Amino acid sequence: MNQAYPYYIDYLEARESELHGKGLFTTKDIAEGKIICVIEGEVIDGAECERREEEEENVYIFWNGDNYIDTSNNPLLRNINHVCEPNCYVDDRDEHSLFLIAEYDIKAGSELSIDYDYEEIYENCRCNVCQNDNPAEEAN
């Protein structure tokens, strides 16, 4: 674990989300461009990633361009939800981990989000952007 960017952050917490189940929230303001934390987990290959996605109920896998990183055992990061216009993004740290970075200034109490960036997520997306683009959903 890198001491400059600890695995557990004292200003992040998991709680109920309007987007989906639980979400990852900040309890303090975060400045645009700030590295929030390091995304670490079990490094797996493409075949194992496909197996887990097909056979396991919940997977929390990131791709860093070289490796798949499974964060299922991380009690905080497994709660970060997808939105199509997120307030965070991930960037390479090294071949085994990523940085979670603030896309813009984020206020205390806000839910942190990223774009999962895979096709299937957009079909059932519950974010405000998608809900406002779907009149059938608004009627329900």
PDB file of C-alpha atoms in Angstrom:
ATOM      1  CA  MET A   1       0.000   0.000   0.000  1.00  0.00           C
ATOM      2  CA  ASN A   2       1.288   3.443  -0.915  1.00  0.00           C
ATOM      3  CA  GLN A   3       1.220   5.666   2.164  1.00  0.00           C
ATOM      4  CA  ALA A   4       0.604   8.817   0.099  1.00  0.00           C
ATOM      5  CA  TYR A   5      -2.631   7.343  -1.246  1.00  0.00           C
ATOM      6  CA  PRO A   6      -3.998   4.939   1.368  1.00  0.00           C
ATOM      7  CA  TYR A   7      -6.295   2.037   0.611  1.00  0.00           C
ATOM      8  CA  TYR A   8      -8.887   3.321   3.089  1.00  0.00           C
ATOM      9  CA  ILE A   9      -9.750   7.009   3.058  1.00  0.00           C
ATOM     10  CA  ASP A  10     -11.264   8.563   6.183  1.00  0.00           C
ATOM     11  CA  TYR A  11     -13.502  10.917   4.195  1.00  0.00           C
ATOM     12  CA  LEU A  12     -15.141   8.235   2.035  1.00  0.00           C
ATOM     13  CA  GLU A  13     -18.096   6.169   3.175  1.00  0.00           C
ATOM     14  CA  ALA A  14     -20.572   3.701   1.723  1.00  0.00           C
ATOM     15  CA  ARG A  15     -24.269   4.422   2.233  1.00  0.00           C
ATOM     16  CA  GLU A  16     -27.627   4.102   0.491  1.00  0.00           C
ATOM     17  CA  SER A  17     -27.675   5.557  -3.021  1.00  0.00           C
ATOM     18  CA  GLU A  18     -30.488   6.906  -5.171  1.00  0.00           C
ATOM     19  CA  LEU A  19     -28.669   5.435  -8.181  1.00  0.00           C
ATOM     20  CA  HIS A  20     -28.314   1.806  -7.165  1.00  0.00           C
ATOM     21  CA  GLY A  21     -28.170   0.040  -3.805  1.00  0.00           C
ATOM     22  CA  LYS A  22     -25.201   1.490  -1.984  1.00  0.00           C
ATOM     23  CA  GLY A  23     -22.916   4.214  -3.234  1.00  0.00           C
ATOM     24  CA  LEU A  24     -19.565   5.760  -2.357  1.00  0.00           C
ATOM     25  CA  PHE A  25     -19.847   9.228  -0.796  1.00  0.00           C
ATOM     26  CA  THR A  26     -17.409  11.901   0.326  1.00  0.00           C
ATOM     27  CA  THR A  27     -17.749  13.639   3.679  1.00  0.00           C
ATOM     28  CA  LYS A  28     -15.511  16.559   2.650  1.00  0.00           C
ATOM     29  CA  ASP A  29     -15.048  18.763  -0.405  1.00  0.00           C
ATOM     30  CA  ILE A  30     -12.701  17.356  -3.054  1.00  0.00           C
ATOM     31  CA  ALA A  31     -10.913  19.663  -5.500  1.00  0.00           C
ATOM     32  CA  GLU A  32     -10.880  19.060  -9.255  1.00  0.00           C
ATOM     33  CA  GLY A  33      -7.931  16.890 -10.259  1.00  0.00           C
ATOM     34  CA  LYS A  34      -7.288  15.569  -6.737  1.00  0.00           C
ATOM     35  CA  ILE A  35      -6.269  11.943  -6.467  1.00  0.00           C
ATOM     36  CA  ILE A  36      -8.921  10.529  -4.165  1.00  0.00           C
ATOM     37  CA  CYS A  37      -7.445   7.066  -3.662  1.00  0.00           C
ATOM     38  CA  VAL A  38      -5.701   4.147  -5.281  1.00  0.00           C
ATOM     39  CA  ILE A  39      -7.828   1.396  -6.785  1.00  0.00           C
ATOM     40  CA  GLU A  40      -6.134  -1.848  -5.855  1.00  0.00           C
ATOM     41  CA  GLY A  41      -7.324  -5.407  -5.999  1.00  0.00           C
ATOM     42  CA  GLU A  42      -6.593  -8.848  -7.321  1.00  0.00           C
ATOM     43  CA  VAL A  43      -4.968  -8.756 -10.762  1.00  0.00           C
ATOM     44  CA  ILE A  44      -6.586 -11.323 -13.067  1.00  0.00           C
ATOM     45  CA  ASP A  45      -6.321 -12.237 -16.741  1.00  0.00           C
ATOM     46  CA  GLY A  46      -8.995 -11.884 -19.414  1.00  0.00           C
ATOM     47  CA  ALA A  47     -10.216 -15.480 -19.151  1.00  0.00           C
ATOM     48  CA  GLU A  48     -10.705 -15.218 -15.383  1.00  0.00           C
ATOM     49  CA  CYS A  49     -12.449 -11.872 -15.813  1.00  0.00           C
ATOM     50  CA  GLU A  50     -14.919 -13.424 -18.270  1.00  0.00           C
ATOM     51  CA  ARG A  51     -15.488 -16.402 -15.960  1.00  0.00           C
ATOM     52  CA  ARG A  52     -16.230 -14.160 -12.979  1.00  0.00           C
ATOM     53  CA  GLU A  53     -18.574 -11.946 -14.987  1.00  0.00           C
ATOM     54  CA  GLU A  54     -20.512 -14.995 -16.223  1.00  0.00           C
ATOM     55  CA  GLU A  55     -20.558 -17.078 -13.030  1.00  0.00           C
ATOM     56  CA  GLU A  56     -20.568 -14.644 -10.132  1.00  0.00           C
ATOM     57  CA  GLU A  57     -23.497 -12.454  -9.099  1.00  0.00           C
ATOM     58  CA  ASN A  58     -21.583  -9.243  -8.380  1.00  0.00           C
ATOM     59  CA  VAL A  59     -18.226  -8.332  -9.858  1.00  0.00           C
ATOM     60  CA  TYR A  60     -16.283  -5.119  -9.416  1.00  0.00           C
ATOM     61  CA  ILE A  61     -13.601  -5.273 -12.083  1.00  0.00           C
ATOM     62  CA  PHE A  62     -11.563  -2.412 -13.526  1.00  0.00           C
ATOM     63  CA  TRP A  63      -9.398  -2.529 -16.664  1.00  0.00           C
ATOM     64  CA  ASN A  64      -6.186  -0.517 -16.741  1.00  0.00           C
ATOM     65  CA  GLY A  65      -5.217  -1.275 -20.332  1.00  0.00           C
ATOM     66  CA  ASP A  66      -2.933  -4.144 -19.302  1.00  0.00           C
ATOM     67  CA  ASN A  67      -4.689  -6.028 -16.534  1.00  0.00           C
ATOM     68  CA  TYR A  68      -8.088  -6.605 -14.997  1.00  0.00           C
ATOM     69  CA  ILE A  69      -8.254  -5.542 -11.351  1.00  0.00           C
ATOM     70  CA  ASP A  70     -10.971  -7.176  -9.231  1.00  0.00           C
ATOM     71  CA  THR A  71     -11.941  -4.944  -6.283  1.00  0.00           C
ATOM     72  CA  SER A  72     -14.712  -7.221  -4.965  1.00  0.00           C
ATOM     73  CA  ASN A  73     -13.001  -7.512  -1.576  1.00  0.00           C
ATOM     74  CA  ASN A  74     -12.684  -3.754  -1.087  1.00  0.00           C
ATOM     75  CA  PRO A  75     -15.575  -2.659   1.159  1.00  0.00           C
ATOM     76  CA  LEU A  76     -15.503   0.934  -0.119  1.00  0.00           C
ATOM     77  CA  LEU A  77     -14.578   0.882  -3.795  1.00  0.00           C
ATOM     78  CA  ARG A  78     -17.044  -1.874  -4.621  1.00  0.00           C
ATOM     79  CA  ASN A  79     -19.771   0.752  -3.986  1.00  0.00           C
ATOM     80  CA  ILE A  80     -18.798   3.283  -6.643  1.00  0.00           C
ATOM     81  CA  ASN A  81     -21.706   3.559  -9.076  1.00  0.00           C
ATOM     82  CA  HIS A  82     -21.910   4.339 -12.775  1.00  0.00           C
ATOM     83  CA  VAL A  83     -23.322   7.517 -14.277  1.00  0.00           C
ATOM     84  CA  CYS A  84     -22.927   8.702 -17.860  1.00  0.00           C
ATOM     85  CA  GLU A  85     -21.578  12.103 -16.728  1.00  0.00           C
ATOM     86  CA  PRO A  86     -19.461  11.112 -13.691  1.00  0.00           C
ATOM     87  CA  ASN A  87     -17.688  13.328 -11.180  1.00  0.00           C
ATOM     88  CA  CYS A  88     -14.622  11.030 -11.079  1.00  0.00           C
ATOM     89  CA  TYR A  89     -12.466   9.097 -13.498  1.00  0.00           C
ATOM     90  CA  VAL A  90      -9.774   6.462 -13.248  1.00  0.00           C
ATOM     91  CA  ASP A  91      -6.246   6.778 -14.566  1.00  0.00           C
ATOM     92  CA  ASP A  92      -3.283   4.408 -14.629  1.00  0.00           C
ATOM     93  CA  ARG A  93      -1.039   4.297 -11.597  1.00  0.00           C
ATOM     94  CA  ASP A  94       0.952   1.211 -12.578  1.00  0.00           C
ATOM     95  CA  GLU A  95       0.215  -2.177 -14.125  1.00  0.00           C
ATOM     96  CA  HIS A  96      -1.490  -3.371 -10.926  1.00  0.00           C
ATOM     97  CA  SER A  97      -3.506  -0.348  -9.807  1.00  0.00           C
ATOM     98  CA  LEU A  98      -5.331   2.820 -10.824  1.00  0.00           C
ATOM     99  CA  PHE A  99      -5.980   6.261  -9.366  1.00  0.00           C
ATOM    100  CA  LEU A 100      -9.512   7.505  -8.671  1.00  0.00           C
ATOM    101  CA  ILE A 101      -9.447  11.232  -9.558  1.00  0.00           C
ATOM    102  CA  ALA A 102     -11.987  14.052  -9.173  1.00  0.00           C
ATOM    103  CA  GLU A 103     -13.232  15.177 -12.604  1.00  0.00           C
ATOM    104  CA  TYR A 104     -14.302  18.527 -11.119  1.00  0.00           C
ATOM    105  CA  ASP A 105     -14.864  20.068  -7.674  1.00  0.00           C
ATOM    106  CA  ILE A 106     -17.044  17.731  -5.596  1.00  0.00           C
ATOM    107  CA  LYS A 107     -19.001  18.961  -2.565  1.00  0.00           C
ATOM    108  CA  ALA A 108     -19.105  17.128   0.766  1.00  0.00           C
ATOM    109  CA  GLY A 109     -22.058  14.736   0.892  1.00  0.00           C
ATOM    110  CA  SER A 110     -21.915  13.976  -2.844  1.00  0.00           C
ATOM    111  CA  GLU A 111     -21.926  10.493  -4.271  1.00  0.00           C
ATOM    112  CA  LEU A 112     -18.770   9.665  -6.226  1.00  0.00           C
ATOM    113  CA  SER A 113     -19.332   8.118  -9.632  1.00  0.00           C
ATOM    114  CA  ILE A 114     -17.468   6.893 -12.687  1.00  0.00           C
ATOM    115  CA  ASP A 115     -18.404   5.821 -16.207  1.00  0.00           C
ATOM    116  CA  TYR A 116     -18.093   2.015 -16.216  1.00  0.00           C
ATOM    117  CA  ASP A 117     -17.505   2.292 -19.981  1.00  0.00           C
ATOM    118  CA  TYR A 118     -18.996  -0.948 -21.170  1.00  0.00           C
ATOM    119  CA  GLU A 119     -21.900  -1.249 -23.582  1.00  0.00           C
ATOM    120  CA  GLU A 120     -24.357  -3.243 -21.445  1.00  0.00           C
ATOM    121  CA  ILE A 121     -24.408  -0.648 -18.649  1.00  0.00           C
ATOM    122  CA  TYR A 122     -25.961   1.990 -20.903  1.00  0.00           C
ATOM    123  CA  GLU A 123     -29.032  -0.145 -21.656  1.00  0.00           C
ATOM    124  CA  ASN A 124     -30.198  -0.116 -18.022  1.00  0.00           C
ATOM    125  CA  CYS A 125     -28.565   3.059 -16.754  1.00  0.00           C
ATOM    126  CA  ARG A 126     -30.442   4.848 -13.941  1.00  0.00           C
ATOM    127  CA  CYS A 127     -28.457   8.085 -13.909  1.00  0.00           C
ATOM    128  CA  ASN A 128     -30.198  11.459 -14.276  1.00  0.00           C
ATOM    129  CA  VAL A 129     -28.892  11.944 -17.816  1.00  0.00           C
ATOM    130  CA  CYS A 130     -30.384   8.663 -19.033  1.00  0.00           C
ATOM    131  CA  GLN A 131     -33.619   9.027 -17.070  1.00  0.00           C
ATOM    132  CA  ASN A 132     -34.189  12.499 -18.544  1.00  0.00           C
ATOM    133  CA  ASP A 133     -33.504  11.174 -22.061  1.00  0.00           C
ATOM    134  CA  ASN A 134     -36.085   8.397 -21.664  1.00  0.00           C
ATOM    135  CA  PRO A 135     -39.668   9.767 -21.610  1.00  0.00           C
ATOM    136  CA  ALA A 136     -41.090   6.292 -20.897  1.00  0.00           C
ATOM    137  CA  GLU A 137     -39.142   6.177 -17.643  1.00  0.00           C
ATOM    138  CA  GLU A 138     -40.388   9.641 -16.652  1.00  0.00           C
ATOM    139  CA  ALA A 139     -44.007   8.523 -17.074  1.00  0.00           C
ATOM    140  CA  ASN A 140     -43.558   5.704 -14.537  1.00  0.00           C
TER     141      ASN A 140
END
